[in-house]
Amino acid sequence: MTVQPPEPTVPPAEPVKVALLGCGTVGTQVVRLLRLDSGEIAERVGAPVELVGIAVRSLDADRGPGVPAELLTTDAHSLVRAADVVVELIGGTTTARDLVLEAIGGGAGVVTANKALLATHGPQLYAAADAAGVDLLYEAAVAGAVPVVRGVRESLAGDRVARVLGIVNGTTNYILDEMTNGGYDFDVALKEAQELGYAEADPTADVEGHDAAAKAAILASLAFHTRVSLDDVDCEGITGVTAGDIASARDAGGVIKLLAIAERIEDTRGEAVAVRVHPVILPVDHPLAGVRGAYNAVVVEAEAAGRLMFYGAGAGGAPTASAVLGDLVAAARHRGQGGRAPAESAYAELPIAGPERVTSRRQVRLAVDDRPGVLAHLATTFADHGVSIETVRQQPGTGEAATLAIVTHDAPEAALRATVEALRETVGVRELLSDYRVERA
Ligand code: NDP
Ligand code: HSE
C-alpha cells in the first residue's frame, strides 16, 4: 500500500482590513457593491477584503438595509488606525486631509474620490504617500466611473500630451442639457441633478465651475507632469448662461457646454501650461457636443496617439463606487502582494500661464441700433484691437434695434478681452448680450 504525501497546505491569505470614511451617495454604494461581490473581489485581490468600519457624522441617519449598523462609528480616527486601506468619501478639505495624512502616516493605502482635497492639498499628500511608500489612488475624483486618471497617468506615460479638453462635471452638463433639449429653467434642472445624487453637498461648487476646476487641475498635473493647483485655474461657471444664449448657439449650429481645458502653450515667452474652465459654444459635430445628461467625456490630444476620447457616467453613487472599488482592489492587492501603483510626477515643472497667453475664438452677441454705419463702427473696434472677424449674423430686427452675433478668428485672449470692453462703448451698441468662446470641431 502506498502512502500519499499530505496535500501542501497554502495558508489562507490574511484579510485586508478596509475602513470607509463617509456613507453618503457614494459610500453607500461602495458598501453595497463590496458586500455583493465579496467573493470575486477576494479573488481579484488574492485575499478577503474585510470592511472593519464606516465613519459617519450621525449614527441616526437611515442608510438602508445594505449598510450594517454595527459597522457605523463617529470615531474616524480610531478606524483609520485599524485599517490596511482607507477609503475617504467624506468630502471637504480639512478633516479629509487630516484623516488621509493619518492613514498614510500609519502605513495604510488610501483611496479617495475627493477632487477638492487633491486640487488643494495634492502635493502634500502625494509627498506623504511617497515617503511612506503607500498608494494614494483617486480614479473617482475625475469624471466618476470614466478611467481617465489611469489613462492619462499610465497609458499615456510614453507620449507627450498637448491638450486635454473635457466635460468633467455631471451636474452642469445635466443642467445645460435640460435647458437645451428639455427647455427647462436653470433652477428646475439643478434641483433634479441634486435629487439624482450628482451635485456636491453645496452645489455652488458645481454651478460656479469650482468642481470642474479641481478636476482640471488634477488632469493638468498628470498630463503635463507639473504641479497645478485649484488657484492656477481660470474659472467661470454657468450661472450666467441664459435661454437666449442657448437659442443663439443653436441658431449658429452649436451647443453650450462647460469645458475644462488644459493645454501646453509654446510662445515667445517659452513653454507653459494654461488651465481654465468656462462655458463654450461647441459645433454640433464636435465629439463633446453629443455628451448628454450627467455623462462626462474627456478628449486628450497627444503627439503620437492623436485624439483620444474617454466617455461615461461622471457622477452618481454606483458609477463613482465602481471607480472607487477599482482603486480599492489595486490598493488591497498591493497590501498583500507588495508593490505600489504608479504615482504622479512633477519633474517638468512648467510655469503656469495666465489666461492672457491663451488664444481662442469668440462669439459676441450685441443689441445694436438698426441703422446705417453701425456695422462699420463695430468693424473698426475689432480692427483697432487686431482681432479679425470670421462671421457676422444679424437676426431680423424691429427696424430700430437688431441683434448681431459676431464670431472672430483665433486671437490672443488679451486682445479679445480688450475688444469686448471697447464694444460696450462703441457707437450704436445698446447692450452686450453675451460673450462666449467658440471651439472648432
Ligand atoms: P455625501 O455628502 O452624500 O456623503 C458624505 C458622507 O461623509 C456622509 O455619510 C457624512 O456623514 C460623512 N461625513 C462628512 N463629514 C464627516 C466627518 N467629519 N466625519 C465622518 N463622516 C463624515 O457625499 P458624496 O457621497 O456625494 O461624495 C463623497 C465624495 O465623493 C466627495 O469628495 C465628492 O466630491 C466625491 N464624489 C462624489 C460624486 C457624486 O456623484 N456624488 C462623484 C465623484 C466624486 P453623515 O451621513 O452622517 O452626514
Ligand atoms: N458634483 C460632481 C458632478 C460629482 O456633478 O460631476 C462628480 O464629481
Short mmCIF file of C-alpha atoms and ligand atoms in Angstrom, two decimals:
data_model
loop_
_atom_site.label_atom_id
_atom_site.label_comp_id
_atom_site.label_asym_id
_atom_site.label_seq_id
_atom_site.Cartn_x
_atom_site.Cartn_y
_atom_site.Cartn_z
CA MET A 1 0.00 0.00 0.00
CA THR A 2 1.40 3.42 -0.98
CA VAL A 3 1.12 6.29 1.41
CA GLN A 4 0.08 9.53 -0.25
CA PRO A 5 2.11 12.57 0.83
CA PRO A 6 -0.07 15.13 2.56
CA GLU A 7 -1.55 17.86 0.32
CA PRO A 8 0.62 21.00 0.62
CA THR A 9 -1.43 23.48 2.54
CA VAL A 10 -1.40 27.15 1.47
CA PRO A 11 -2.16 29.27 4.50
CA PRO A 12 -5.22 31.40 3.74
CA ALA A 13 -4.21 34.98 3.00
CA GLU A 14 -4.79 37.42 5.82
CA PRO A 15 -7.86 39.60 5.21
CA VAL A 16 -7.15 43.15 4.07
CA LYS A 17 -8.82 45.48 6.55
CA VAL A 18 -10.69 48.35 4.91
CA ALA A 19 -12.00 51.46 6.68
CA LEU A 20 -14.66 53.50 4.91
CA LEU A 21 -14.89 57.20 5.78
CA GLY A 22 -18.31 58.52 4.73
CA CYS A 23 -21.50 56.69 3.87
CA GLY A 24 -23.47 59.12 1.69
CA THR A 25 -24.30 58.92 -2.03
CA VAL A 26 -21.04 57.19 -2.97
CA GLY A 27 -20.17 55.45 0.31
CA THR A 28 -23.49 53.60 0.48
CA GLN A 29 -22.89 52.17 -2.99
CA VAL A 30 -19.33 51.16 -2.12
CA VAL A 31 -20.67 49.18 0.85
CA ARG A 32 -23.38 47.57 -1.27
CA LEU A 33 -21.02 46.52 -4.10
CA LEU A 34 -18.29 45.39 -1.70
CA ARG A 35 -20.71 43.05 0.06
CA LEU A 36 -22.45 41.90 -3.13
CA ASP A 37 -19.23 40.95 -4.92
CA SER A 38 -17.07 39.99 -1.92
CA GLY A 39 -16.13 36.57 -3.37
CA GLU A 40 -15.00 37.95 -6.71
CA ILE A 41 -13.23 40.89 -5.13
CA ALA A 42 -11.31 38.50 -2.84
CA GLU A 43 -10.22 36.50 -5.93
CA ARG A 44 -9.01 39.66 -7.65
CA VAL A 45 -7.18 40.92 -4.56
CA GLY A 46 -5.80 37.49 -3.62
CA ALA A 47 -7.17 37.85 -0.09
CA PRO A 48 -10.51 38.50 1.57
CA VAL A 49 -11.40 42.16 1.95
CA GLU A 50 -12.87 42.91 5.35
CA LEU A 51 -14.83 46.12 5.91
CA VAL A 52 -13.85 46.90 9.51
CA GLY A 53 -15.90 50.07 9.99
CA ILE A 54 -17.70 53.02 8.41
CA ALA A 55 -17.17 56.52 9.79
CA VAL A 56 -20.10 58.95 9.60
CA ARG A 57 -21.24 62.13 11.34
CA SER A 58 -24.61 60.86 12.52
CA LEU A 59 -25.43 57.35 13.74
CA ASP A 60 -29.16 58.04 13.45
CA ALA A 61 -29.50 58.60 9.70
CA ASP A 62 -31.29 55.88 7.73
CA ARG A 63 -28.74 54.33 5.33
CA GLY A 64 -30.88 51.48 4.02
CA PRO A 65 -30.67 47.76 4.61
CA GLY A 66 -27.36 47.30 2.76
CA VAL A 67 -25.32 49.11 5.42
CA PRO A 68 -24.62 47.06 8.57
CA ALA A 69 -25.45 49.34 11.52
CA GLU A 70 -22.86 47.62 13.73
CA LEU A 71 -20.04 48.92 11.47
CA LEU A 72 -21.02 52.58 11.84
CA THR A 73 -18.93 54.82 14.06
CA THR A 74 -18.33 58.51 14.62
CA ASP A 75 -14.72 57.84 15.65
CA ALA A 76 -12.99 58.10 12.28
CA HIS A 77 -9.51 58.40 13.81
CA SER A 78 -9.63 55.03 15.62
CA LEU A 79 -10.98 53.44 12.46
CA VAL A 80 -8.13 54.80 10.36
CA ARG A 81 -5.58 53.40 12.78
CA ALA A 82 -7.08 49.89 12.45
CA ALA A 83 -7.03 49.72 8.63
CA ASP A 84 -4.75 48.47 5.85
CA VAL A 85 -6.63 50.56 3.28
CA VAL A 86 -8.65 53.70 3.99
CA VAL A 87 -11.36 54.85 1.57
CA GLU A 88 -12.10 58.55 2.02
CA LEU A 89 -15.59 59.58 0.87
CA ILE A 90 -16.49 62.37 3.26
CA GLY A 91 -15.53 65.30 1.01
CA GLY A 92 -14.16 68.68 2.12
CA THR A 93 -10.53 69.61 2.52
CA THR A 94 -9.76 69.87 6.24
CA THR A 95 -10.95 66.77 8.12
CA ALA A 96 -10.40 64.71 4.98
CA ARG A 97 -6.78 65.92 4.73
CA ASP A 98 -6.08 65.14 8.39
CA LEU A 99 -7.56 61.66 8.13
CA VAL A 100 -5.76 60.87 4.87
CA LEU A 101 -2.43 62.03 6.33
CA GLU A 102 -3.09 59.95 9.44
CA ALA A 103 -3.84 56.90 7.29
CA ILE A 104 -0.69 57.39 5.20
CA GLY A 105 1.39 58.01 8.33
CA GLY A 106 0.11 54.70 9.72
CA GLY A 107 1.18 52.87 6.55
CA ALA A 108 -2.30 52.37 5.06
CA GLY A 109 -3.04 52.71 1.36
CA VAL A 110 -5.61 55.43 0.59
CA VAL A 111 -8.38 55.64 -1.99
CA THR A 112 -10.29 58.90 -2.37
CA ALA A 113 -12.90 60.43 -4.69
CA ASN A 114 -12.22 63.89 -3.32
CA LYS A 115 -11.04 66.22 -6.10
CA ALA A 116 -11.23 69.33 -3.91
CA LEU A 117 -8.83 67.68 -1.46
CA LEU A 118 -6.34 66.74 -4.18
CA ALA A 119 -6.54 70.06 -6.02
CA THR A 120 -5.91 71.92 -2.76
CA HIS A 121 -3.50 69.68 -0.81
CA GLY A 122 -2.32 67.27 -3.53
CA PRO A 123 1.43 67.99 -3.30
CA GLN A 124 1.47 67.47 0.48
CA LEU A 125 -0.50 64.22 0.19
CA TYR A 126 1.49 62.82 -2.75
CA ALA A 127 4.75 63.58 -0.92
CA ALA A 128 3.49 61.88 2.24
CA ALA A 129 2.39 58.79 0.26
CA ASP A 130 5.80 58.66 -1.50
CA ALA A 131 7.64 58.93 1.81
CA ALA A 132 5.55 56.15 3.34
CA GLY A 133 5.67 54.02 0.17
CA VAL A 134 1.88 53.57 0.11
CA ASP A 135 -0.78 54.01 -2.56
CA LEU A 136 -2.83 57.18 -2.90
CA LEU A 137 -5.38 56.41 -5.62
CA TYR A 138 -8.12 58.69 -6.91
CA GLU A 139 -9.67 57.45 -10.15
CA ALA A 140 -13.16 58.50 -8.97
CA ALA A 141 -12.05 62.08 -8.33
CA VAL A 142 -12.15 62.96 -12.05
CA ALA A 143 -15.15 62.06 -14.23
CA GLY A 144 -16.67 59.44 -11.89
CA ALA A 145 -16.60 55.99 -13.48
CA VAL A 146 -14.53 57.06 -16.50
CA PRO A 147 -10.96 55.66 -16.25
CA VAL A 148 -9.29 58.84 -17.42
CA VAL A 149 -6.86 59.24 -14.50
CA ARG A 150 -5.26 55.86 -15.22
CA GLY A 151 -5.49 56.58 -18.94
CA VAL A 152 -3.52 59.81 -18.69
CA ARG A 153 -1.13 58.74 -15.91
CA GLU A 154 -0.33 55.23 -17.13
CA SER A 155 -1.46 54.56 -20.69
CA LEU A 156 -0.10 57.88 -21.98
CA ALA A 157 3.06 57.81 -19.85
CA GLY A 158 5.15 57.37 -23.02
CA ASP A 159 3.52 60.15 -25.03
CA ARG A 160 3.53 63.95 -24.97
CA VAL A 161 0.14 65.47 -24.24
CA ALA A 162 -0.68 68.76 -25.96
CA ARG A 163 -4.23 69.41 -24.80
CA VAL A 164 -6.93 68.00 -22.55
CA LEU A 165 -10.49 69.12 -23.13
CA GLY A 166 -13.34 67.76 -21.08
CA ILE A 167 -16.86 67.82 -19.76
CA VAL A 168 -15.98 66.82 -16.20
CA ASN A 169 -18.95 68.00 -14.17
CA GLY A 170 -22.13 65.94 -14.46
CA THR A 171 -24.37 68.45 -12.68
CA THR A 172 -23.64 71.33 -15.05
CA ASN A 173 -23.80 69.11 -18.12
CA TYR A 174 -27.17 67.83 -16.90
CA ILE A 175 -28.42 71.40 -16.36
CA LEU A 176 -27.21 72.66 -19.76
CA ASP A 177 -28.65 69.58 -21.48
CA GLU A 178 -32.03 70.04 -19.79
CA MET A 179 -32.03 73.73 -20.74
CA THR A 180 -31.02 72.92 -24.35
CA ASN A 181 -33.10 69.85 -25.10
CA GLY A 182 -35.86 69.97 -22.49
CA GLY A 183 -36.49 73.71 -22.38
CA TYR A 184 -36.22 73.64 -18.56
CA ASP A 185 -35.21 76.55 -16.37
CA PHE A 186 -31.85 76.50 -14.65
CA ASP A 187 -33.36 76.09 -11.14
CA VAL A 188 -35.58 73.15 -12.09
CA ALA A 189 -32.71 71.31 -13.75
CA LEU A 190 -30.40 71.93 -10.77
CA LYS A 191 -32.97 70.55 -8.34
CA GLU A 192 -33.28 67.39 -10.46
CA ALA A 193 -29.50 66.97 -10.55
CA GLN A 194 -29.41 67.24 -6.76
CA GLU A 195 -32.16 64.65 -6.36
CA LEU A 196 -30.29 62.27 -8.65
CA GLY A 197 -27.18 62.50 -6.43
CA TYR A 198 -24.95 64.24 -9.00
CA ALA A 199 -24.44 67.53 -7.20
CA GLU A 200 -21.92 68.32 -4.47
CA ALA A 201 -23.19 68.90 -0.91
CA ASP A 202 -23.05 72.61 -1.78
CA PRO A 203 -23.99 72.84 -5.49
CA THR A 204 -22.26 76.22 -5.77
CA ALA A 205 -19.09 74.21 -6.38
CA ASP A 206 -20.76 72.68 -9.44
CA VAL A 207 -22.51 75.68 -10.99
CA GLU A 208 -19.66 78.14 -10.38
CA GLY A 209 -17.21 75.75 -12.05
CA HIS A 210 -15.07 75.06 -8.95
CA ASP A 211 -15.66 71.30 -9.05
CA ALA A 212 -14.63 71.19 -12.72
CA ALA A 213 -11.65 73.43 -11.91
CA ALA A 214 -10.43 70.97 -9.27
CA LYS A 215 -10.67 68.13 -11.81
CA ALA A 216 -8.94 70.28 -14.43
CA ALA A 217 -6.07 70.88 -12.00
CA ILE A 218 -5.72 67.13 -11.37
CA LEU A 219 -5.79 66.26 -15.08
CA ALA A 220 -3.35 69.05 -15.95
CA SER A 221 -0.92 67.89 -13.24
CA LEU A 222 -0.98 64.35 -14.65
CA ALA A 223 -0.87 65.33 -18.32
CA PHE A 224 1.95 67.88 -18.04
CA HIS A 225 3.97 66.41 -15.11
CA THR A 226 3.65 69.75 -13.36
CA ARG A 227 2.03 70.78 -10.08
CA VAL A 228 -1.22 72.56 -10.91
CA SER A 229 -3.50 73.61 -8.08
CA LEU A 230 -7.01 74.99 -7.93
CA ASP A 231 -5.68 78.56 -7.70
CA ASP A 232 -3.95 78.14 -11.06
CA VAL A 233 -7.24 77.54 -12.90
CA ASP A 234 -9.05 80.47 -14.54
CA CYS A 235 -12.65 79.62 -13.73
CA GLU A 236 -16.13 80.74 -14.84
CA GLY A 237 -19.32 78.75 -14.21
CA ILE A 238 -22.71 78.50 -15.88
CA THR A 239 -24.87 80.78 -13.73
CA GLY A 240 -24.80 83.45 -16.45
CA VAL A 241 -26.00 81.14 -19.25
CA THR A 242 -29.45 82.24 -20.43
CA ALA A 243 -32.13 80.65 -22.59
CA GLY A 244 -31.30 83.35 -25.17
CA ASP A 245 -27.63 82.26 -25.25
CA ILE A 246 -28.68 78.65 -25.77
CA ALA A 247 -31.06 79.59 -28.59
CA SER A 248 -28.40 81.73 -30.23
CA ALA A 249 -25.83 78.90 -30.03
CA ARG A 250 -28.41 76.58 -31.62
CA ASP A 251 -29.04 79.10 -34.44
CA ALA A 252 -25.30 79.05 -35.11
CA GLY A 253 -25.26 75.21 -35.24
CA GLY A 254 -23.82 74.75 -31.78
CA VAL A 255 -24.47 73.83 -28.15
CA ILE A 256 -23.21 75.41 -24.95
CA LYS A 257 -21.08 73.14 -22.73
CA LEU A 258 -18.98 73.80 -19.64
CA LEU A 259 -15.46 72.70 -20.57
CA ALA A 260 -12.28 72.18 -18.60
CA ILE A 261 -9.34 72.93 -20.87
CA ALA A 262 -5.69 72.30 -20.05
CA GLU A 263 -3.10 72.98 -22.71
CA ARG A 264 0.58 73.23 -23.33
CA ILE A 265 1.44 76.70 -24.66
CA GLU A 266 4.57 77.44 -26.61
CA ASP A 267 5.02 81.15 -27.38
CA THR A 268 7.76 83.75 -27.35
CA ARG A 269 7.88 83.52 -23.55
CA GLY A 270 8.60 79.78 -23.71
CA GLU A 271 6.67 76.68 -22.74
CA ALA A 272 3.90 76.80 -20.13
CA VAL A 273 0.63 75.20 -19.04
CA ALA A 274 -2.70 77.06 -19.14
CA VAL A 275 -5.76 75.65 -17.40
CA ARG A 276 -9.28 77.07 -17.48
CA VAL A 277 -12.95 76.24 -17.03
CA HIS A 278 -15.69 78.18 -18.80
CA PRO A 279 -18.79 77.74 -20.96
CA VAL A 280 -18.01 77.23 -24.63
CA ILE A 281 -20.05 77.05 -27.83
CA LEU A 282 -19.27 73.72 -29.49
CA PRO A 283 -20.29 72.99 -33.08
CA VAL A 284 -22.74 70.06 -33.07
CA ASP A 285 -20.24 67.83 -34.86
CA HIS A 286 -17.61 68.26 -32.12
CA PRO A 287 -17.08 64.93 -30.27
CA LEU A 288 -18.07 66.56 -26.96
CA ALA A 289 -21.25 68.20 -28.28
CA GLY A 290 -23.31 65.00 -28.08
CA VAL A 291 -22.44 64.26 -24.44
CA ARG A 292 -25.86 64.29 -22.78
CA GLY A 293 -27.23 64.32 -19.24
CA ALA A 294 -24.76 63.79 -16.39
CA TYR A 295 -22.32 61.97 -18.69
CA ASN A 296 -18.72 63.13 -18.78
CA ALA A 297 -16.18 62.93 -21.57
CA VAL A 298 -12.55 63.91 -21.86
CA VAL A 299 -10.69 64.37 -25.13
CA VAL A 300 -6.91 64.08 -24.89
CA GLU A 301 -4.72 65.23 -27.77
CA ALA A 302 -1.29 63.62 -27.63
CA GLU A 303 1.59 63.86 -30.06
CA ALA A 304 1.83 60.18 -31.02
CA ALA A 305 -1.59 58.84 -30.01
CA GLY A 306 -3.53 61.65 -31.69
CA ARG A 307 -7.00 62.41 -30.39
CA LEU A 308 -8.42 60.03 -27.74
CA MET A 309 -11.82 60.23 -26.06
CA PHE A 310 -12.80 58.85 -22.64
CA TYR A 311 -16.55 58.74 -22.03
CA GLY A 312 -19.01 57.53 -19.41
CA ALA A 313 -21.00 58.25 -16.28
CA GLY A 314 -19.36 61.13 -14.47
CA ALA A 315 -21.38 61.26 -11.28
CA GLY A 316 -23.86 59.34 -9.14
CA GLY A 317 -23.42 56.76 -6.42
CA ALA A 318 -22.97 53.47 -8.28
CA PRO A 319 -20.78 54.71 -11.18
CA THR A 320 -18.48 56.53 -8.77
CA ALA A 321 -18.37 53.49 -6.48
CA SER A 322 -17.18 51.41 -9.46
CA ALA A 323 -14.09 53.61 -9.81
CA VAL A 324 -13.54 53.60 -6.04
CA LEU A 325 -13.66 49.79 -5.96
CA GLY A 326 -11.21 49.54 -8.88
CA ASP A 327 -8.72 51.55 -6.82
CA LEU A 328 -9.58 49.57 -3.69
CA VAL A 329 -8.76 46.28 -5.43
CA ALA A 330 -5.40 47.71 -6.56
CA ALA A 331 -4.51 49.10 -3.12
CA ALA A 332 -5.62 45.91 -1.33
CA ARG A 333 -3.62 43.75 -3.75
CA HIS A 334 -0.52 45.83 -3.06
CA ARG A 335 -1.03 45.35 0.69
CA GLY A 336 -0.98 41.60 0.28
CA GLN A 337 1.50 41.17 -2.54
CA GLY A 338 3.69 44.26 -2.24
CA GLY A 339 4.31 46.92 -4.86
CA ARG A 340 2.69 50.24 -5.45
CA ALA A 341 0.64 51.81 -8.23
CA PRO A 342 2.48 54.29 -10.49
CA ALA A 343 2.47 57.67 -8.79
CA GLU A 344 2.22 61.14 -10.36
CA SER A 345 5.36 63.11 -11.15
CA ALA A 346 6.06 66.83 -11.30
CA TYR A 347 9.52 66.72 -12.88
CA ALA A 348 8.60 69.02 -15.82
CA GLU A 349 7.82 71.96 -13.50
CA LEU A 350 6.32 74.01 -16.34
CA PRO A 351 5.27 77.55 -15.39
CA ILE A 352 1.54 78.27 -15.24
CA ALA A 353 0.44 80.68 -17.97
CA GLY A 354 -2.18 83.32 -17.20
CA PRO A 355 -5.31 83.48 -19.38
CA GLU A 356 -3.81 86.35 -21.40
CA ARG A 357 -1.41 83.90 -23.10
CA VAL A 358 -4.23 81.73 -24.44
CA THR A 359 -5.55 82.03 -27.99
CA SER A 360 -9.23 81.42 -28.76
CA ARG A 361 -12.23 82.36 -30.91
CA ARG A 362 -15.16 84.37 -29.57
CA GLN A 363 -18.83 84.82 -30.37
CA VAL A 364 -20.03 88.21 -29.17
CA ARG A 365 -23.76 88.96 -29.24
CA LEU A 366 -24.80 92.58 -29.28
CA ALA A 367 -28.05 94.52 -29.27
CA VAL A 368 -27.38 97.43 -31.63
CA ASP A 369 -29.13 100.33 -33.32
CA ASP A 370 -30.51 99.15 -36.66
CA ARG A 371 -29.19 101.99 -38.82
CA PRO A 372 -26.51 102.70 -41.45
CA GLY A 373 -22.90 102.85 -40.24
CA VAL A 374 -23.24 100.77 -37.09
CA LEU A 375 -21.52 97.73 -38.62
CA ALA A 376 -18.67 99.96 -39.77
CA HIS A 377 -18.12 101.25 -36.21
CA LEU A 378 -18.11 97.72 -34.86
CA ALA A 379 -15.67 96.52 -37.53
CA THR A 380 -13.36 99.40 -36.60
CA THR A 381 -13.38 98.39 -32.92
CA PHE A 382 -12.34 94.83 -33.84
CA ALA A 383 -9.68 96.09 -36.24
CA ASP A 384 -8.29 98.56 -33.70
CA HIS A 385 -7.53 95.60 -31.39
CA GLY A 386 -6.06 93.43 -34.14
CA VAL A 387 -8.97 90.96 -33.97
CA SER A 388 -10.20 89.54 -37.27
CA ILE A 389 -13.92 88.83 -37.82
CA GLU A 390 -14.88 85.40 -39.23
CA THR A 391 -18.70 85.68 -39.50
CA VAL A 392 -21.48 88.18 -38.74
CA ARG A 393 -25.14 87.15 -38.34
CA GLN A 394 -27.93 89.63 -37.90
CA GLN A 395 -31.27 88.48 -36.54
CA PRO A 396 -34.26 90.27 -38.04
CA GLY A 397 -34.77 93.41 -36.00
CA THR A 398 -37.57 95.88 -35.36
CA GLY A 399 -36.18 98.48 -37.73
CA GLU A 400 -34.85 100.37 -34.70
CA ALA A 401 -32.83 97.66 -32.93
CA ALA A 402 -31.18 94.46 -34.12
CA THR A 403 -29.18 91.60 -32.61
CA LEU A 404 -25.79 90.78 -34.08
CA ALA A 405 -23.73 87.65 -33.43
CA ILE A 406 -20.11 88.18 -34.43
CA VAL A 407 -17.60 85.30 -34.44
CA THR A 408 -13.90 86.09 -34.55
CA HIS A 409 -10.92 84.18 -35.88
CA ASP A 410 -8.40 82.91 -33.31
CA ALA A 411 -6.95 85.82 -31.39
CA PRO A 412 -4.97 86.34 -28.18
CA GLU A 413 -7.15 86.42 -25.07
CA ALA A 414 -5.86 89.85 -24.02
CA ALA A 415 -6.92 91.37 -27.38
CA LEU A 416 -10.32 89.65 -27.20
CA ARG A 417 -10.99 90.93 -23.68
CA ALA A 418 -10.00 94.47 -24.68
CA THR A 419 -12.24 94.26 -27.77
CA VAL A 420 -15.23 93.18 -25.70
CA GLU A 421 -14.71 96.09 -23.29
CA ALA A 422 -14.37 98.56 -26.18
CA LEU A 423 -17.53 97.21 -27.84
CA ARG A 424 -19.58 98.32 -24.84
CA GLU A 425 -18.60 101.91 -25.68
CA THR A 426 -18.84 101.64 -29.47
CA VAL A 427 -21.29 103.94 -31.25
CA GLY A 428 -24.58 102.15 -31.93
CA VAL A 429 -24.15 99.40 -29.31
CA ARG A 430 -27.11 99.23 -26.92
CA GLU A 431 -26.08 96.17 -24.90
CA LEU A 432 -23.50 93.38 -24.83
CA LEU A 433 -25.79 90.33 -24.61
CA SER A 434 -23.20 87.57 -24.32
CA ASP A 435 -19.59 86.68 -24.92
CA TYR A 436 -18.63 83.01 -25.45
CA ARG A 437 -15.52 81.16 -26.56
CA VAL A 438 -16.15 79.01 -29.64
CA GLU A 439 -14.33 75.71 -30.23
CA ARG A 440 -13.69 74.21 -33.65
CA ALA A 441 -14.83 70.65 -34.43
P1 NDP B 1 -22.34 62.87 0.71
O1 NDP B 1 -22.49 64.25 1.22
O2 NDP B 1 -23.50 62.17 0.13
O3 NDP B 1 -21.73 61.93 1.87
C1 NDP B 1 -20.72 62.35 2.73
C2 NDP B 1 -20.58 61.33 3.85
O4 NDP B 1 -19.47 61.70 4.65
C3 NDP B 1 -21.80 61.26 4.77
O5 NDP B 1 -22.05 59.91 5.11
C4 NDP B 1 -21.35 62.03 6.04
O6 NDP B 1 -21.90 61.54 7.23
C5 NDP B 1 -19.87 61.72 6.03
N1 NDP B 1 -19.07 62.73 6.70
C6 NDP B 1 -18.97 64.05 6.42
N2 NDP B 1 -18.12 64.65 7.25
C7 NDP B 1 -17.67 63.69 8.11
C8 NDP B 1 -16.78 63.69 9.20
N3 NDP B 1 -16.16 64.80 9.59
N4 NDP B 1 -16.53 62.52 9.83
C9 NDP B 1 -17.15 61.39 9.43
N5 NDP B 1 -18.02 61.32 8.40
C10 NDP B 1 -18.27 62.47 7.74
O7 NDP B 1 -21.13 62.93 -0.35
P2 NDP B 1 -20.94 62.05 -1.66
O8 NDP B 1 -21.03 60.63 -1.33
O9 NDP B 1 -21.73 62.60 -2.78
O10 NDP B 1 -19.41 62.43 -2.05
C11 NDP B 1 -18.33 61.92 -1.31
C12 NDP B 1 -17.04 62.32 -2.03
O11 NDP B 1 -17.04 61.76 -3.34
C13 NDP B 1 -16.84 63.81 -2.20
O12 NDP B 1 -15.48 64.11 -2.11
C14 NDP B 1 -17.33 64.06 -3.61
O13 NDP B 1 -16.74 65.19 -4.20
C15 NDP B 1 -16.87 62.80 -4.29
N6 NDP B 1 -17.59 62.44 -5.50
C16 NDP B 1 -18.97 62.41 -5.49
C17 NDP B 1 -19.64 62.04 -6.62
C18 NDP B 1 -21.14 62.00 -6.68
O14 NDP B 1 -21.68 61.77 -7.77
N7 NDP B 1 -21.84 62.21 -5.57
C19 NDP B 1 -18.93 61.66 -7.85
C20 NDP B 1 -17.49 61.72 -7.74
C21 NDP B 1 -16.86 62.11 -6.60
P3 NDP B 1 -23.49 61.66 7.54
O15 NDP B 1 -24.15 60.74 6.53
O16 NDP B 1 -23.64 61.16 8.91
O17 NDP B 1 -23.84 63.09 7.35
N1 HSE B 2 -20.80 67.03 -8.41
C1 HSE B 2 -19.97 66.30 -9.30
C2 HSE B 2 -20.55 66.36 -10.69
C3 HSE B 2 -19.85 64.87 -8.86
O1 HSE B 2 -21.67 66.84 -10.85
O2 HSE B 2 -19.88 65.96 -11.63
C4 HSE B 2 -18.78 64.14 -9.60
O3 HSE B 2 -17.52 64.61 -9.23
#
